[in-house]
Amino acid sequence: MTSLTLSNVKKHFGKVDVIRGVDLSVEDGEFVVFVGPSGCGKSTLLRMISGLEDISSGELRIGHRIVNETPPARRGVAMVFQSYALYPHLNVRDNMGFGLKVRKVPAGERARRVGEAARTLKLEPLLDRFPRELSGGQRQRVAIGRAIVGNPEVFLFDEPLSNLDAELRVHMRSEIAALHKRLGNTMIYVTHDQIEAMTLADKIVVLREGLVEQVGTPRELYERPGNLFVAQFIGSPKMNILPIDAAAGAWPGRPAGAAHVGMRPEDLKLTDPGAGLIGGKVLLSEYTGASSLLHVELPGGEVFLVGCEGCAIDAGTAVGLTIAPDRLHFFDDAGRRAS
Amino acid sequence: MADALPMRDTAHRKDAPWLTLKMREAMEAWLFISPTLAGFLIFFVGPLIAVVWYSLTEWNLLTQQATFVGLDNYNDALFRNPDFWHVIRNSVVFASGLVPLNMALALALALALSRPFRGVVIFRTVFFAPVVTSAVAWAIVWKFLLQGEAGFINQILALIGIDGPNWLREPNWAMVAVIVTRVIKMVGLNMILYIAALQAIPRDYEAAARLEGASGWQIFSWIIWPLLGPTTLVIMVITTIGSFKVFDHIYQMTGGGPENGTLVLAFYIYQQGFQFFDVGYASALAMIMFVVVMVLTLVQLALRRRDT
Amino acid sequence: MTASLTQRRVRILNQICWTLALCVVAIPFVFPFLWMVSSGFKSAAEIFGSPSLVPREWQWRNFVDVFNHQPFARQYFNSLYIAVIVTGLTLVLSSLAGYALARMRFAGAALVGLFLVSALMVPEEVTIIPNFFMMRWAGLVDTHWPLILLPTFGPHGIMATFLMRQFFLALPKELEDAGKMDGLSRLGVWWSIALPMSRPALAAVAIITFLNSWNLFLEPLIFVSSLEKFTLPLALSNFTDPYGMPLWHLQLAATSLAVVPILVVYIIAQRQIIESFALSGVKG
């Protein structure tokens, strides 16, 4: 199977720089997720790997080949699109077999491969239907089936679940994870949903404004975010950040040069007013069933989010907040992790 | 799952490294567009340049020689030949009769037909039918109906005691006749454009206005008419340009007559160029028409931009 | 209960009044067609006789004489085959060029678009004189070539190109991307993905182009001189006696033959045809 390397890859549309120099290597069989806010260039980067967008400069290798100027269909990649992109005038069978037909694979071989993919994805009862007769989840599965049939070296997913409802999304997520386990192919997956990124990825690439902010396993990104942006982007609800000078009290383990401290809502614990590291007044308590989310206003006016399980605290109550010292994240003036 | 695609075996050979993806796309795009572009250059741009040259020359019919005469042809048109201003007057009368009449009728019909009722499809089909009919056929039938005393229209008028004019033999009546019959022929087109625009207006606006007690006329003048603004402008541009291009209709119905009473610019160009073979003068007229239409279009586009 | 009943009565009455008013307005739209067909059946003597819609004597002979007076069948066929060729050519060329303008990136795309769109503002009358000399130089006067070439490549063809472009722009792009991933060439994407999804636009272009060619008058008038090369609009105005006076009964019979088939198709497909014009009007 196949690894994939990007070296100083750039893309500009006219004068607008969309990808401003990306270096990345994807190991054979790895599940890599590109994540970032909208407009960060993650979809463009994926389309550059697929060949649907040309690469302005830099080098893209799939396996050992440089494929910058190779047409999409000869790169050995398959893509699953956000809108599924099923051909409306073809039924499921022909949709899945279309690429093989274009490549002049004989009909018998074509039927065998479509059948095999349909079996894997439990699509057999749907083979004669047209896309308009399918539910969103079924369409999604057909789109994946179409990708499988071509037996590509690398699968590319462009926000494939964003058009599904919440429940189906969770289900399809697990199916994609299972598919990766079974096929073992290299997969690159684009999403703006960090939960998807966390659950699926072997490796997450956080992008912002055409640059890579950080690359790492989900655990690394969550536990040791490389900068303020990643710290706030990964994790939900997002990390509370406090300028260090504004807060009274000593921060245990504060490194030299630290200008900001970050605390995840789920790491903060409630104590008596005045007893914790910081204190404040509860503005709002959002009850979500298993736990509540408190909005706590600090004396300086900042609002902290604090997660607490099984607590019932009214708005207006004064509380103290504490946290394990190893759960504090420090960042320097430039927003980089300080340690 | 181990069997690879056949395409991959040949991938290295077919990669054509001398052609980047970007260059390939541009090349293909030019190939796609080249037939249209070539035809455009040959049958449009070339002739447009040629007509400028022609308009500056005098053609000798016997020797087929062109002599450069500068702006003489334009001089002829604008200052020497009284026909020209007569033709311009006719064109302006024709346009200023046709455009408002056409648009008012189109809007009235659209308002009546923009919402469903029994028979609406039949009416829409009827009002649009002349649009798909050839202008020549339409003009022939109307010419027949508008014959002097024996014509059908006048026979009907006689029944109610009106002595109808000889429509196509009296200059002013002929102008009225070509305008009205042209409006009937073409109003369906503007009608459906207005219907499309009316149907695109959310019904909530009208409902809200009604709840506040607005009358039908108030709803129209305060809500519907302003919202139709962009459509009205588009229709005005199309109809005005169209009215300057009318040729077949007038050729059939009146032949530009009587006494040149319906001789409009498009017809005049044809007459000078292809009946009198005065190529230089006809080309100058064509240039003038080009400028008139261009100016009208740009003025209306400017109005549109100001409005939006 | 009574109030709502009265309200309903008022509404129905209102509707009836409106319908009657529309019927009156419809008279000048419908009547010429009826009168055309009815007069086509009348004898030369009766035609200006009585204003009756039903002929006293049905002159079927008129419809035979039409074909004896001039090669009307040949002229009919000319119109038909020219319109079919122009429509076919326009469909292919406008959808190719429209696709490139909508979907492909190349230096100068915007310029080419602007260049082409300027043609929409220029009436054919402006360029017809040089076109005539060009055709004469090429030996194509009194052939059907000008009637095929000028509408295909003139403002009408450009209008079709932009109609197609607008439509392609609104198609979901990912489908075409999927086609590229599946190994289709550009031409393949155009043919097997973009075109099948563009049936409404293709139908609109076909309908408008066909009618435009079928009804074309200025070009045939200028370029064609022999009777057997006439197209219908030209032939229709040619039913005259040796003094140049119209033979109304023949002319109206011939006009009926030219108009009625189009009207029948129109009535069957009125929805599609009207929508096509709406589409072209809105985009163009």
Short mmCIF file of C-alpha atoms in Angstrom, two decimals, chain A residues 6-299:
data_model
loop_
_atom_site.label_atom_id
_atom_site.label_comp_id
_atom_site.label_asym_id
_atom_site.label_seq_id
_atom_site.Cartn_x
_atom_site.Cartn_y
_atom_site.Cartn_z
CA LEU A 6 3.50 16.78 0.61
CA SER A 7 6.55 19.05 0.47
CA ASN A 8 6.04 22.80 0.66
CA VAL A 9 2.80 22.52 -1.29
CA LYS A 10 1.20 25.84 -2.19
CA LYS A 11 -1.91 26.98 -3.99
CA HIS A 12 -3.04 30.36 -5.08
CA PHE A 13 -6.07 31.49 -7.03
CA GLY A 14 -4.88 34.59 -8.79
CA LYS A 15 -3.41 36.73 -6.05
CA VAL A 16 -5.15 34.93 -3.20
CA ASP A 17 -3.01 32.41 -1.36
CA VAL A 18 -5.18 29.52 -0.27
CA ILE A 19 -2.51 27.03 0.76
CA ARG A 20 0.61 28.76 1.93
CA GLY A 21 3.12 25.96 2.15
CA VAL A 22 2.18 22.60 3.64
CA ASP A 23 4.61 19.85 4.59
CA LEU A 24 3.07 16.58 5.60
CA SER A 25 3.74 12.92 5.42
CA VAL A 26 1.04 10.31 5.65
CA GLU A 27 2.10 6.77 6.47
CA ASP A 28 0.86 3.72 4.70
CA GLY A 29 -2.52 2.68 6.07
CA GLU A 30 -2.90 5.72 8.25
CA PHE A 31 -6.24 7.50 8.82
CA VAL A 32 -5.48 11.20 8.62
CA VAL A 33 -8.05 13.88 9.29
CA PHE A 34 -7.74 17.49 8.08
CA VAL A 35 -9.66 19.73 10.39
CA GLY A 36 -10.05 23.45 10.69
CA PRO A 37 -12.57 26.26 10.52
CA SER A 38 -14.28 26.94 7.21
CA GLY A 39 -12.03 28.70 4.74
CA CYS A 40 -8.85 27.19 6.22
CA GLY A 41 -8.01 25.40 2.99
CA LYS A 42 -8.62 21.84 4.12
CA SER A 43 -10.94 20.95 1.24
CA THR A 44 -8.65 22.67 -1.26
CA LEU A 45 -5.72 20.64 0.06
CA LEU A 46 -7.71 17.43 -0.34
CA ARG A 47 -8.72 18.39 -3.87
CA MET A 48 -5.07 19.08 -4.67
CA ILE A 49 -4.21 15.57 -3.52
CA SER A 50 -7.04 14.20 -5.67
CA GLY A 51 -5.89 16.16 -8.72
CA LEU A 52 -9.12 18.12 -9.05
CA GLU A 53 -7.15 21.27 -8.22
CA ASP A 54 -3.72 21.83 -9.64
CA ILE A 55 -0.77 22.44 -7.34
CA SER A 56 0.76 25.89 -7.75
CA SER A 57 4.13 24.87 -6.32
CA GLY A 58 5.70 22.21 -4.16
CA GLU A 59 5.68 18.49 -4.59
CA LEU A 60 3.10 15.79 -4.00
CA ARG A 61 4.13 12.14 -3.91
CA ILE A 62 1.81 9.20 -3.75
CA GLY A 63 3.88 6.10 -3.15
CA HIS A 64 7.16 6.95 -4.80
CA ARG A 65 5.67 8.80 -7.73
CA ILE A 66 5.53 12.54 -8.04
CA VAL A 67 1.95 13.09 -9.15
CA ASN A 68 1.69 16.88 -9.36
CA GLU A 69 0.72 16.71 -13.02
CA THR A 70 -0.97 13.33 -13.06
CA PRO A 71 -4.69 13.47 -13.94
CA PRO A 72 -6.99 12.55 -11.04
CA ALA A 73 -7.99 9.18 -12.36
CA ARG A 74 -4.41 7.98 -12.64
CA ARG A 75 -3.31 8.82 -9.13
CA GLY A 76 -4.76 5.69 -7.59
CA VAL A 77 -7.05 7.70 -5.33
CA ALA A 78 -10.82 7.63 -4.88
CA MET A 79 -12.96 10.33 -3.39
CA VAL A 80 -16.19 10.46 -1.43
CA PHE A 81 -17.89 13.82 -1.85
CA GLN A 82 -19.88 15.95 0.56
CA SER A 83 -22.93 15.89 -1.70
CA TYR A 84 -22.28 12.19 -2.52
CA ALA A 85 -22.20 13.21 -6.20
CA LEU A 86 -24.11 10.17 -7.40
CA TYR A 87 -25.05 10.38 -11.07
CA PRO A 88 -28.80 11.03 -11.01
CA HIS A 89 -29.45 9.28 -14.32
CA LEU A 90 -27.75 6.02 -13.32
CA ASN A 91 -28.93 3.40 -10.85
CA VAL A 92 -26.80 2.30 -7.93
CA ARG A 93 -25.18 -0.56 -9.83
CA ASP A 94 -24.18 1.69 -12.73
CA ASN A 95 -23.09 4.44 -10.41
CA MET A 96 -20.71 2.08 -8.65
CA GLY A 97 -19.48 0.51 -11.86
CA PHE A 98 -19.13 3.76 -13.81
CA GLY A 99 -15.43 4.27 -13.15
CA LEU A 100 -14.67 0.69 -14.16
CA LYS A 101 -16.67 1.13 -17.32
CA VAL A 102 -14.78 4.28 -18.20
CA ARG A 103 -11.54 2.33 -17.69
CA LYS A 104 -12.86 -0.42 -19.95
CA VAL A 105 -12.94 -3.16 -17.34
CA PRO A 106 -14.86 -6.10 -18.85
CA ALA A 107 -18.50 -6.44 -17.83
CA GLY A 108 -18.04 -9.70 -15.92
CA GLU A 109 -15.19 -8.35 -13.83
CA ARG A 110 -17.18 -5.17 -13.28
CA ALA A 111 -20.21 -7.05 -11.99
CA ARG A 112 -18.00 -9.12 -9.70
CA ARG A 113 -16.38 -6.07 -8.15
CA VAL A 114 -19.61 -4.12 -7.77
CA GLY A 115 -21.18 -7.19 -6.20
CA GLU A 116 -18.32 -7.55 -3.78
CA ALA A 117 -18.47 -3.91 -2.71
CA ALA A 118 -22.24 -4.07 -2.42
CA ARG A 119 -21.93 -7.08 -0.14
CA THR A 120 -19.38 -5.33 2.05
CA LEU A 121 -21.64 -2.32 2.46
CA LYS A 122 -24.96 -4.21 2.55
CA LEU A 123 -26.13 -2.43 -0.57
CA GLU A 124 -27.34 -5.48 -2.48
CA PRO A 125 -31.08 -4.78 -2.14
CA LEU A 126 -30.54 -1.26 -3.48
CA LEU A 127 -28.55 -2.03 -6.62
CA ASP A 128 -31.39 -1.32 -9.04
CA ARG A 129 -32.59 1.86 -7.41
CA PHE A 130 -31.84 5.38 -8.54
CA PRO A 131 -30.15 7.92 -6.24
CA ARG A 132 -33.36 9.90 -5.79
CA GLU A 133 -34.98 6.77 -4.30
CA LEU A 134 -32.37 6.47 -1.56
CA SER A 135 -32.16 8.00 1.90
CA GLY A 136 -29.23 10.19 2.85
CA GLY A 137 -27.44 7.37 4.65
CA GLN A 138 -27.94 5.00 1.74
CA ARG A 139 -26.58 7.54 -0.70
CA GLN A 140 -23.58 7.98 1.52
CA ARG A 141 -22.99 4.25 1.51
CA VAL A 142 -23.28 4.09 -2.28
CA ALA A 143 -20.76 6.90 -2.57
CA ILE A 144 -18.36 4.92 -0.41
CA GLY A 145 -19.13 1.81 -2.46
CA ARG A 146 -18.23 3.64 -5.64
CA ALA A 147 -14.90 4.54 -4.10
CA ILE A 148 -14.21 0.98 -2.97
CA VAL A 149 -14.98 -0.56 -6.35
CA GLY A 150 -12.03 1.19 -7.98
CA ASN A 151 -9.76 -0.45 -5.41
CA PRO A 152 -7.76 2.71 -4.85
CA GLU A 153 -4.57 3.02 -2.85
CA VAL A 154 -5.79 6.11 -1.04
CA PHE A 155 -9.34 7.09 -0.05
CA LEU A 156 -10.21 10.76 0.17
CA PHE A 157 -13.29 11.91 2.09
CA ASP A 158 -14.53 15.49 1.72
CA GLU A 159 -16.81 16.20 4.67
CA PRO A 160 -18.81 13.08 3.83
CA LEU A 161 -21.12 13.21 6.85
CA SER A 162 -22.04 16.86 6.98
CA ASN A 163 -25.34 16.37 5.14
CA LEU A 164 -26.60 13.65 7.50
CA ASP A 165 -28.63 14.10 10.64
CA ALA A 166 -26.90 13.72 13.99
CA GLU A 167 -27.88 10.14 14.67
CA LEU A 168 -26.94 8.86 11.25
CA ARG A 169 -23.70 10.74 11.43
CA VAL A 170 -22.63 8.83 14.52
CA HIS A 171 -23.58 5.57 12.86
CA MET A 172 -21.79 6.28 9.58
CA ARG A 173 -18.76 7.43 11.51
CA SER A 174 -18.44 4.02 13.06
CA GLU A 175 -18.98 2.38 9.68
CA ILE A 176 -16.16 4.38 8.16
CA ALA A 177 -13.93 3.47 11.08
CA ALA A 178 -14.82 -0.21 10.59
CA LEU A 179 -14.16 0.09 6.87
CA HIS A 180 -10.71 1.49 7.55
CA LYS A 181 -9.95 -1.36 9.91
CA ARG A 182 -11.09 -3.91 7.34
CA LEU A 183 -9.44 -2.48 4.23
CA GLY A 184 -6.38 -1.03 5.88
CA ASN A 185 -5.99 1.60 3.15
CA THR A 186 -4.54 5.01 3.61
CA MET A 187 -7.42 7.41 4.16
CA ILE A 188 -7.54 11.18 4.26
CA TYR A 189 -10.64 12.75 5.67
CA VAL A 190 -11.71 16.37 5.77
CA THR A 191 -14.13 17.70 8.36
CA HIS A 192 -14.90 20.80 10.32
CA ASP A 193 -16.33 18.68 13.13
CA GLN A 194 -13.67 18.05 15.73
CA ILE A 195 -15.60 15.14 17.27
CA GLU A 196 -15.38 13.33 13.94
CA ALA A 197 -11.73 14.18 13.77
CA MET A 198 -11.05 12.92 17.29
CA THR A 199 -12.94 9.66 16.91
CA LEU A 200 -11.71 8.66 13.47
CA ALA A 201 -8.16 9.84 13.16
CA ASP A 202 -4.86 8.14 13.69
CA LYS A 203 -3.42 11.56 13.01
CA ILE A 204 -5.08 14.96 12.95
CA VAL A 205 -3.83 17.86 10.88
CA VAL A 206 -5.18 21.18 12.13
CA LEU A 207 -5.23 23.82 9.42
CA ARG A 208 -5.79 27.52 9.58
CA GLU A 209 -5.56 30.06 6.79
CA GLY A 210 -3.65 27.74 4.53
CA LEU A 211 -1.05 26.68 7.07
CA VAL A 212 -0.67 23.63 9.29
CA GLU A 213 -1.10 24.61 12.92
CA GLN A 214 -0.31 21.24 14.41
CA VAL A 215 -0.07 17.57 13.47
CA GLY A 216 -0.55 14.83 16.02
CA THR A 217 -2.66 12.05 17.41
CA PRO A 218 -6.01 13.08 18.88
CA ARG A 219 -4.60 12.53 22.34
CA GLU A 220 -1.56 14.72 21.69
CA LEU A 221 -3.71 17.52 20.34
CA TYR A 222 -6.07 17.37 23.26
CA GLU A 223 -3.49 17.00 25.99
CA ARG A 224 -0.66 19.07 24.58
CA PRO A 225 -2.10 21.58 22.09
CA GLY A 226 0.76 23.34 20.37
CA ASN A 227 -0.80 26.77 20.42
CA LEU A 228 -3.77 28.79 21.50
CA PHE A 229 -5.66 28.16 18.24
CA VAL A 230 -5.41 24.37 18.49
CA ALA A 231 -6.15 24.53 22.20
CA GLN A 232 -9.43 26.28 21.54
CA PHE A 233 -10.31 24.40 18.38
CA ILE A 234 -9.90 20.88 19.78
CA GLY A 235 -12.15 19.95 22.67
CA SER A 236 -15.76 20.79 23.34
CA PRO A 237 -16.82 22.95 25.06
CA LYS A 238 -13.73 24.90 24.21
CA MET A 239 -10.83 25.65 26.50
CA ASN A 240 -11.01 28.68 28.80
CA ILE A 241 -8.12 31.07 28.33
CA LEU A 242 -7.01 33.66 30.82
CA PRO A 243 -4.27 36.25 30.45
CA ILE A 244 -1.86 35.50 33.26
CA ASP A 245 -1.35 39.03 34.52
CA ALA A 246 -5.02 39.61 34.91
CA ALA A 247 -5.51 36.82 37.35
CA ALA A 248 -4.36 36.99 40.89
CA GLY A 249 -2.68 34.04 42.49
CA ALA A 250 0.23 31.86 41.63
CA TRP A 251 -0.06 29.34 38.83
CA PRO A 252 1.62 26.12 39.83
CA GLY A 253 4.26 25.01 37.33
CA ARG A 254 4.12 28.25 35.37
CA PRO A 255 7.04 28.32 32.95
CA ALA A 256 8.99 31.46 32.19
CA GLY A 257 7.46 33.57 29.46
CA ALA A 258 3.97 32.23 29.84
CA ALA A 259 1.40 34.88 29.02
CA HIS A 260 -1.82 32.87 28.92
CA VAL A 261 -3.13 29.96 30.85
CA GLY A 262 -5.72 27.57 29.51
CA MET A 263 -8.08 25.30 31.44
CA ARG A 264 -10.49 22.82 29.91
CA PRO A 265 -14.05 23.05 31.31
CA GLU A 266 -14.03 19.36 32.11
CA ASP A 267 -10.79 19.68 34.16
CA LEU A 268 -12.09 22.42 36.42
CA LYS A 269 -13.51 21.42 39.79
CA LEU A 270 -15.87 23.40 42.00
CA THR A 271 -14.85 24.28 45.57
CA ASP A 272 -15.97 26.73 48.19
CA PRO A 273 -15.82 30.38 47.29
CA GLY A 274 -12.35 31.72 47.96
CA ALA A 275 -10.82 28.32 48.34
CA GLY A 276 -9.84 27.53 44.77
CA LEU A 277 -7.30 28.92 42.32
CA ILE A 278 -9.81 31.36 41.01
CA GLY A 279 -13.31 32.33 41.97
CA GLY A 280 -16.37 33.84 40.44
CA LYS A 281 -20.10 34.05 40.27
CA VAL A 282 -22.36 31.65 38.37
CA LEU A 283 -24.16 33.50 35.60
CA LEU A 284 -26.01 30.62 34.06
CA SER A 285 -26.31 26.93 34.57
CA GLU A 286 -27.17 24.85 31.52
CA TYR A 287 -28.59 21.50 32.43
CA THR A 288 -27.89 18.88 29.77
CA GLY A 289 -28.93 15.71 31.57
CA ALA A 290 -25.79 13.82 32.48
CA SER A 291 -24.02 16.98 33.48
CA SER A 292 -24.41 20.70 33.67
CA LEU A 293 -22.42 23.45 32.08
CA LEU A 294 -21.85 26.47 34.26
CA HIS A 295 -21.04 29.93 32.97
CA VAL A 296 -18.92 31.51 35.66
CA GLU A 297 -18.01 35.17 35.59
CA LEU A 298 -14.58 35.93 37.00
CA PRO A 299 -13.85 39.19 38.83
#
